[in-house]
Coordinates of C-alpha atoms and ligand atoms in Angstrom, one line a residue:
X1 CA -23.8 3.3 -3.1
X2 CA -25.6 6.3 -5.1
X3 CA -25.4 6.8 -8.6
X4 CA -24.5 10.2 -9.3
X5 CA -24.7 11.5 -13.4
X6 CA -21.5 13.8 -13.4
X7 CA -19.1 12.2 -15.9
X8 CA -15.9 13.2 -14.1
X9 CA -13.7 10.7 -16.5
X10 CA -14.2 9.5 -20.1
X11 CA -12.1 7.8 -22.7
X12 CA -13.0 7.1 -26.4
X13 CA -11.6 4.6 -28.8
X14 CA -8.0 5.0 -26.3
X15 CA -5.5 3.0 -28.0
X16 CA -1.7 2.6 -26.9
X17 CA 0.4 0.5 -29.0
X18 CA 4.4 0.2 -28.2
X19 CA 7.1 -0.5 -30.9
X20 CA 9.0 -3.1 -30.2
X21 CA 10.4 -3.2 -33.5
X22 CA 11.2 -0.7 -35.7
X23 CA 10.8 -0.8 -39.6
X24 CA 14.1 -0.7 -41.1
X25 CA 14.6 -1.2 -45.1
X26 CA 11.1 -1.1 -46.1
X27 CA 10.0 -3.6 -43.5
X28 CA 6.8 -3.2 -41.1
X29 CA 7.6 -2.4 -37.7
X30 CA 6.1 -4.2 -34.9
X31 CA 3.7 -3.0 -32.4
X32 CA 1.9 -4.3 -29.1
X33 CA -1.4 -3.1 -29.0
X34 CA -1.6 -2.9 -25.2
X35 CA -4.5 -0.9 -25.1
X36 CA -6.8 -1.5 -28.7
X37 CA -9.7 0.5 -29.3
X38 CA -11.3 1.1 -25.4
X39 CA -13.7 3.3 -24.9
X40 CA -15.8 3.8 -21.4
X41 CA -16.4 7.0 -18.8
X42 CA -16.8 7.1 -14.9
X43 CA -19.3 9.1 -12.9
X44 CA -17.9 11.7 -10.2
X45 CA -17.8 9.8 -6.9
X46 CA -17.9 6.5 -8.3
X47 CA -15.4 4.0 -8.9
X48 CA -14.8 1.6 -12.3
X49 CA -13.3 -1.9 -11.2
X50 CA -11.1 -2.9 -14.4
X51 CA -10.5 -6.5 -14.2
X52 CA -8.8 -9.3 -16.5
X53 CA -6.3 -11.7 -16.4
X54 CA -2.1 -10.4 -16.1
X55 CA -0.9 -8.4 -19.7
X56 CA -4.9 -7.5 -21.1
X57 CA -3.5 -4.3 -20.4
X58 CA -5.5 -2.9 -17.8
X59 CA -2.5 -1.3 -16.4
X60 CA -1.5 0.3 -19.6
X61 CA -4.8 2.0 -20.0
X62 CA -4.9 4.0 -16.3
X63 CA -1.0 5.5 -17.0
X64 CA -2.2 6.2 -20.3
X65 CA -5.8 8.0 -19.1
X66 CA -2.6 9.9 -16.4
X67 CA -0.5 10.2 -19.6
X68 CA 1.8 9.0 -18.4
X69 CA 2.1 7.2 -21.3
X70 CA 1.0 9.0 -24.8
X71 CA -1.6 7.5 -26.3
X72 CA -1.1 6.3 -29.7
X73 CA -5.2 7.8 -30.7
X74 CA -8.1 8.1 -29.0
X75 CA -10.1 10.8 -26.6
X76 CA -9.3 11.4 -22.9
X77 CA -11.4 13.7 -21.0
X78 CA -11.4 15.2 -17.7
X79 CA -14.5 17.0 -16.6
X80 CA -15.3 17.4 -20.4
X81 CA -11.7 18.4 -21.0
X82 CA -10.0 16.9 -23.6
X83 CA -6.2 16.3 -22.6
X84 CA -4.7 14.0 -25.0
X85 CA -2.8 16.9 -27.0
X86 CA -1.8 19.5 -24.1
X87 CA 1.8 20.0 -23.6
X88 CA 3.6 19.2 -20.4
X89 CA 2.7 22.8 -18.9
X90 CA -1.0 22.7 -19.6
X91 CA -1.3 19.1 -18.1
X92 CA 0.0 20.5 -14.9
X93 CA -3.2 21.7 -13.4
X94 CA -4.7 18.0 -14.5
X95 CA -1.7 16.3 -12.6
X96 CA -3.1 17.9 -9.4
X97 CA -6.1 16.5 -9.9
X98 CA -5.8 13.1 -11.2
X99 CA -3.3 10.9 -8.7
X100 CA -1.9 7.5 -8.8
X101 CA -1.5 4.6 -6.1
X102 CA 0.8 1.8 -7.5
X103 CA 1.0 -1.5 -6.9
X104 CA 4.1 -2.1 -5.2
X105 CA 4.6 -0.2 -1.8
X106 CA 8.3 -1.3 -1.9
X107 CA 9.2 0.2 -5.0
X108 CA 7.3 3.1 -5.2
X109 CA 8.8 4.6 -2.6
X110 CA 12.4 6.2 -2.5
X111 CA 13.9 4.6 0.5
X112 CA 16.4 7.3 0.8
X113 CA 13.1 9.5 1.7
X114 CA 11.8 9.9 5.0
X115 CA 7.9 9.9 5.2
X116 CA 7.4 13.9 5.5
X117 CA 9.5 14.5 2.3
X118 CA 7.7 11.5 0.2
X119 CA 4.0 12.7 1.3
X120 CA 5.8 16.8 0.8
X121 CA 7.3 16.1 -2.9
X122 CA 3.4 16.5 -4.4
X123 CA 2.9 19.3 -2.7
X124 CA 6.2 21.2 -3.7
X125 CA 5.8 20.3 -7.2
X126 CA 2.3 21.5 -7.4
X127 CA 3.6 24.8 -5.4
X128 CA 0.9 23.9 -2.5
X129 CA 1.7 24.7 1.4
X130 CA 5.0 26.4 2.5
X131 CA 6.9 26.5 5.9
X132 CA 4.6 25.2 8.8
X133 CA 1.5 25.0 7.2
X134 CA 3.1 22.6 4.5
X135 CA 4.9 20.5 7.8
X136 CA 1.0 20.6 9.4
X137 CA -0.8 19.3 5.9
X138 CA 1.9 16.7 6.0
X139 CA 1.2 15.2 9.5
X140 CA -2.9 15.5 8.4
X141 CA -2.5 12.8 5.7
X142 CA -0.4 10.9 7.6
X143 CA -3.6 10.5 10.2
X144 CA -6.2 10.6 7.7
X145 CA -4.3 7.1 6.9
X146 CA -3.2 5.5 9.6
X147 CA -0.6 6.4 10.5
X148 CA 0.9 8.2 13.5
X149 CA 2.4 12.1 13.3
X150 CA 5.7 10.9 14.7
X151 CA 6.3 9.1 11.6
X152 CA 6.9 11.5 9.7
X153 CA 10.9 11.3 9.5
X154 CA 11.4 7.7 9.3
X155 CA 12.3 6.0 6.4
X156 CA 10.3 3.4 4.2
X157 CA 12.7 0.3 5.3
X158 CA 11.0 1.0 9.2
X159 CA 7.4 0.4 8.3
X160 CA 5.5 -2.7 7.0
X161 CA 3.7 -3.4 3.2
X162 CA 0.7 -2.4 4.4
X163 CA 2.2 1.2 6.5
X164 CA 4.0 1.7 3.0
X165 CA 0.6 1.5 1.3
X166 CA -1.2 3.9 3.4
X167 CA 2.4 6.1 3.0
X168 CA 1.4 5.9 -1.1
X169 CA -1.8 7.1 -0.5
X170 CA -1.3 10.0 1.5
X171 CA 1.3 10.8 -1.2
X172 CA -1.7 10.7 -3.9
X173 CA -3.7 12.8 -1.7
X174 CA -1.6 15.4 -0.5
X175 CA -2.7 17.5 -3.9
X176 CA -6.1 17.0 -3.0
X177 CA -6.9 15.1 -6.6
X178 CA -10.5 14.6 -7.8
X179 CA -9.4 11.2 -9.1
X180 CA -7.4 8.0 -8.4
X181 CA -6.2 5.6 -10.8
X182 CA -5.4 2.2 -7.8
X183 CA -3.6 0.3 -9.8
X184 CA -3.4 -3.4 -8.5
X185 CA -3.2 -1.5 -4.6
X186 CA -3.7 -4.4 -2.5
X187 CA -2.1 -7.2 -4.3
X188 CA 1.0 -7.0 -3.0
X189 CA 0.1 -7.1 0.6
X190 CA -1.3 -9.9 2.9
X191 CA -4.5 -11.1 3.2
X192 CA -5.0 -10.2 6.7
X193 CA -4.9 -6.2 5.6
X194 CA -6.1 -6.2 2.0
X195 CA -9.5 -5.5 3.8
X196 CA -8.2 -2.8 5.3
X197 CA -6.6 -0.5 2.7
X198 CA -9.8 -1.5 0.9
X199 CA -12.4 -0.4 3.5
X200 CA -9.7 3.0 4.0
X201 CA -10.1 3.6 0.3
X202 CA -14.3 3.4 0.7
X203 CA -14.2 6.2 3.5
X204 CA -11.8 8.0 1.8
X205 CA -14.0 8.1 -1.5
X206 CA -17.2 9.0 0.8
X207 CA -15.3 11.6 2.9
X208 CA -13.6 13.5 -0.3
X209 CA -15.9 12.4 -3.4
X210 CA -13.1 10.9 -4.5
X211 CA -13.7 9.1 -8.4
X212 CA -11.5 5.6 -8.8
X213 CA -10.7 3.5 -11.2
X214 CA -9.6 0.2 -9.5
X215 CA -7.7 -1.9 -11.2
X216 CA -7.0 -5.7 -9.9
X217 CA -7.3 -9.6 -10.9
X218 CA -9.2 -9.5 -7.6
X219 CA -12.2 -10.2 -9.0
X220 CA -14.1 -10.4 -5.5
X221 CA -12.3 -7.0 -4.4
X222 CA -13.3 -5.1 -7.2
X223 CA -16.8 -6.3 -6.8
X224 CA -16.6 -5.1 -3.2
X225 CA -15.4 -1.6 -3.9
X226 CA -16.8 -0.5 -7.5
X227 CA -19.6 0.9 -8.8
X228 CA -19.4 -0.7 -12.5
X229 CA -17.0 -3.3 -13.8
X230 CA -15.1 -3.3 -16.9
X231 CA -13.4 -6.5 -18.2
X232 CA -10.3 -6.5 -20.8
X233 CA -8.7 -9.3 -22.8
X234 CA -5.8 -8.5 -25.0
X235 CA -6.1 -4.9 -25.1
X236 CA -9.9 -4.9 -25.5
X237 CA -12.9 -4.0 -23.3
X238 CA -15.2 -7.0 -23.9
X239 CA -17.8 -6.3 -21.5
X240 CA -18.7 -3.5 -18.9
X241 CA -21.9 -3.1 -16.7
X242 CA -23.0 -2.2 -13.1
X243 CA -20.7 -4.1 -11.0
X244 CA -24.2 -5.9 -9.6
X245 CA -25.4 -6.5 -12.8
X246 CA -22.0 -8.1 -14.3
X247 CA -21.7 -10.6 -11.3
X248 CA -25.2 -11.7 -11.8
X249 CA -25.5 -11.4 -15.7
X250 CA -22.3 -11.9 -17.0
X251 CA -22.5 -12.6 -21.0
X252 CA -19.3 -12.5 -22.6
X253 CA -17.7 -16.2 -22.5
X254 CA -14.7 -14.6 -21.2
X255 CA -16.1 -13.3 -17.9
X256 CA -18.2 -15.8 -17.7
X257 CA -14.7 -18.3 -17.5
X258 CA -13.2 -15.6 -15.0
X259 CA -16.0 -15.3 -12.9
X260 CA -16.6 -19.1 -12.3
X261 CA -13.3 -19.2 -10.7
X262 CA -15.3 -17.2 -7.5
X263 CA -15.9 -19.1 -5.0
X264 CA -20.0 -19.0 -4.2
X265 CA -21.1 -18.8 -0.5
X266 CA -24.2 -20.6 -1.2
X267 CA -23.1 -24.2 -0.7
X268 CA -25.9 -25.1 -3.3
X269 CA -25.7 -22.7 -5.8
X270 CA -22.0 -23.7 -5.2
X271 CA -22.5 -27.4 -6.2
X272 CA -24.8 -26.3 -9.3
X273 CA -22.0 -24.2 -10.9
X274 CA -19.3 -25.1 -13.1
X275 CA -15.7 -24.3 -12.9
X276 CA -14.8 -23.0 -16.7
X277 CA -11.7 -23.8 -17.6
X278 CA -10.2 -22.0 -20.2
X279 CA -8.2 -23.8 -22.6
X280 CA -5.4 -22.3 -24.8
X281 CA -3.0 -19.8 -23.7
X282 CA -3.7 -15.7 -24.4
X283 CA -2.2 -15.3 -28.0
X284 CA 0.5 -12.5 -28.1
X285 CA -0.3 -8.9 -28.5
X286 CA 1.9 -8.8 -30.9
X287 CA 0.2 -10.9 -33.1
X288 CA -2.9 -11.1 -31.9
X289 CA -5.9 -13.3 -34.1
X290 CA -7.7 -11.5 -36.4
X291 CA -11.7 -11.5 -35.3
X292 CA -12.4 -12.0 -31.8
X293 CA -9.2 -11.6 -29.9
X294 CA -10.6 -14.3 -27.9
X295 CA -11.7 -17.3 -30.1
X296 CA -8.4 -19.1 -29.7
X297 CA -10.0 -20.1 -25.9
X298 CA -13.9 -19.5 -27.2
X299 CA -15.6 -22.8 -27.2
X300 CA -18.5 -20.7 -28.5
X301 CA -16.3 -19.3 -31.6
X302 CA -18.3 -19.1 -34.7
X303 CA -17.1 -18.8 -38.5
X304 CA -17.5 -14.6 -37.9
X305 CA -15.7 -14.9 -35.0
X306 CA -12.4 -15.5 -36.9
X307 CA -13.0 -12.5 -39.7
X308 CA -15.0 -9.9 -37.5
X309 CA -13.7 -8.0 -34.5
X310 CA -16.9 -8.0 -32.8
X311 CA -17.9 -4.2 -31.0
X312 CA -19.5 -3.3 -27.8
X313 CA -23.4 -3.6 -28.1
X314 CA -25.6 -2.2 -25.3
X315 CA -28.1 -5.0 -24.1
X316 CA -29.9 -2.3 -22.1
X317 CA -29.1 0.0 -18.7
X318 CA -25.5 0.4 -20.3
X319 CA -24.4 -3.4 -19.8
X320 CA -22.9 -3.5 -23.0
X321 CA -20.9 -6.7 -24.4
X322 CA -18.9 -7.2 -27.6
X323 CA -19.3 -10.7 -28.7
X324 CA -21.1 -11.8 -32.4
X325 CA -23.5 -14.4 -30.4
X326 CA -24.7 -11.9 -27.3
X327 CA -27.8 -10.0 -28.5
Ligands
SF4_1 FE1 -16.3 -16.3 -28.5 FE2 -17.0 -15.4 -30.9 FE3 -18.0 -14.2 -28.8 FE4 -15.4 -14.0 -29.4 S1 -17.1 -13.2 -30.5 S2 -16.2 -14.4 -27.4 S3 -14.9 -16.0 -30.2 S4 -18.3 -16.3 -29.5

C-alpha cells in the first residue's frame, strides 16, 4: 500500500444531530447527536476503515460527508472544496464524483428494475452515455464486476447476495466517482464471499484510484482493506491512526476492548492476551454523559473524565487519541 499526500476528502468538527422532539411551550427540544464534533481527512487513493460498535454513528457520518443528510455544523470538503452550503444544483457535479455502496443488496435495489436500467439510472441522471454507447458502458461494469453481459435484463430476485452486491457497485461506478463511501458492504453476505467483494473492491481501488471510506464492525476486514482506521463511540471519533499502527498500538480503552475481541493467530501471543469485556451498556445519544462519552464502561475513568469531554491529541505520525490519561 503507498501513501500518497493528496487530501481528496476532509471533514472538520462534522456534527449531525436529529430532533426527535420538538420544543413546544418554552420547552427544550430533544436531539440525538449522531455525529458530535468529528473531524478527520482521507488521502486520494487511500481508503479510511471507520469502525465501532452498531448506533456510534459511523453510518450517519458517510451520508452526511454524501449530504445526504445536512449536517447540523461542521466543514466538508472535496478536493479543497467546501460543500456543506451548495444548493441541490451546485452539488450535482460532487454527486458524480462521490458514490455510495450500501449495506443491503436486497434493499437497495428496486426489484421492479432489470440490471441494465439499475447500473443506467446514474448515468441518465448525470446526463452521461446515450443510445448504444450508454447500452455498451452498461455491459462494461457489469464485467468489470463479475458479472456476465447477458445479465443485463434480468431482475434483482434472479441473482444471489453476493451478484446483487457486485450489481450495487457497478451502479456506484457507472459515473466514474473519485470516491466511495462502503457502508457496511459485506455484512450482509456470507462468509464464503465477503473475501471476495473485498479483494474486488482492492483491484477496483488500484485500477481506478478510487478513495474509500469503509465502514464496518468488521474489525479484521477493515484492517485488511484500509489504509488508516478511525474508531467512534457515541457520535465521537476517539481514536484514529494508520491502520498498522492502531492494531499494534491501540490507546484508547475503547479500542483497546474492541480489538481484544480479534482473534490472534499466534497461538501464544493468543494465550498471553486478555479478552476485555466491556461492562455497561452504550448510554443513549440522547442523553449522553457529560465528560467522556465513554466512562460509564471506562474502568480507567478518572474524576475529569466525568466533567471534561476529552479532544483528540496527536501522540506523533498522526495517531491521535482523545482520552484525559493517553499522553
Ligand atoms: Fe476512560 Fe476517561 Fe479515557 Fe474516557 S477519558 S476513555 S473515561 S480514561
Amino acid at each position: 500500500m503507498t501513501s500518497k499526500q493528496e487530501t481528496l476528502v476532509e471533514v472538520r468538527n462534522l456534527k449531525k444531530h436529529f430532533v426527535v422532539k420538538k420544543g413546544l411551550f418554552g420547552r427544550k427540544a430533544t436531539f440525538l447527536k449522531a455525529v458530535d464534533n468529528v473531524s478527520f481527512s482521507i488521502q486520494k487513493g487511500e481508503t479510511l476503515g471507520l469502525v465501532g460498535e452498531s448506533g456510534c454513528g459511523k453510518t450517519t457520518a458517510g451520508r452526511t460527508i454524501l449530504k445526504l443528510y445536512e449536517p447540523t455544523a461542521g466543514e466538508i470538503l472535496f478536493a479543497g472544496a467546501p460543500l456543506q452550503n451548495l444548493t441541490h444544483k451546485e452539488l450535482l457535479p460532487y454527486r458524480k464524483k462521490m458514490q455510495m455502496i450500501f449495506q443491503d443488496p436486497y434493499a437497495s435495489l428496486d426489484p421492479r428494475m432489470t440490471v441494465g436500467e439499475i447500473i443506467g439510472d446514474p448515468l441518465d441522471v448525470h446526463k452521461m452515455y446515450e443510445g448504444q454507447d450508454r447500452t455498451d458502458r452498461i455491459k462494461e461494469l457489469i464485467e468489470l464486476v463479475g458479472l456476465k453481459q447477458d445479465h443485463i435484463n434480468r431482475y434483482p430476485h434472479e441473482f444471489s447476495g453476493g451478484q446483487r452486491q457486485r450489481i450495487g457497485i457497478a451502479r456506484a461506478l457507472a459515473v466514474e466517482p473519485e470516491f466511495i463511501v462502503c457502508d457496511e458492504p459485506i455484512s450482509a453476505l456470507d462468509v464464503s464471499i465477503q473475501a471476495q467483494v473485498v479483494n474486488m473492491l482492492e483491484e477496483l481501488q488500484e485500477k481506478f484510484g478510487l478513495t474509500y471510506l469503509f465502514i464496518s464492525h468488521d474489525l479484521s476486514m477493515v484492517r485488511h482493506i484500509s489504509h488508516k482506521v478511525g474508531v467512534m463511540y457515541l457520535g465521537n471519533l476517539v481514536e484514529i491512526a494508520d491502520a498498522h499502527e492502531l492494531y499494534t498500538n491501540m490507546q484508547h480503552p475503547y479500542t483497546k476492548a474492541l480489538l481484544s475481541a480479534l482473534p490472534i493467530p499466534d497461538p501464544d501471543l493468543a494465550e498471553k492476551s486478555e479478552r476485555i469485556h466491556l461492562q455497561g451498556d452504550v448510554p443513549s445519544p440522547l442523553n449522553p454523559p457529560p465528560g467522556c462519552a465513554f466512562q460509564t464502561r471506562c474502568a480507567y475513568a478518572v474524576q475529569a473524565c466525568r466533567e471534561t469531554k476529552p479532544q483528540l491529541k496527536d501522540m506523533g505520525n498522526g495517531h491521535q487519541v482523545a482520552c484525559h490519561i493517553v499522553h
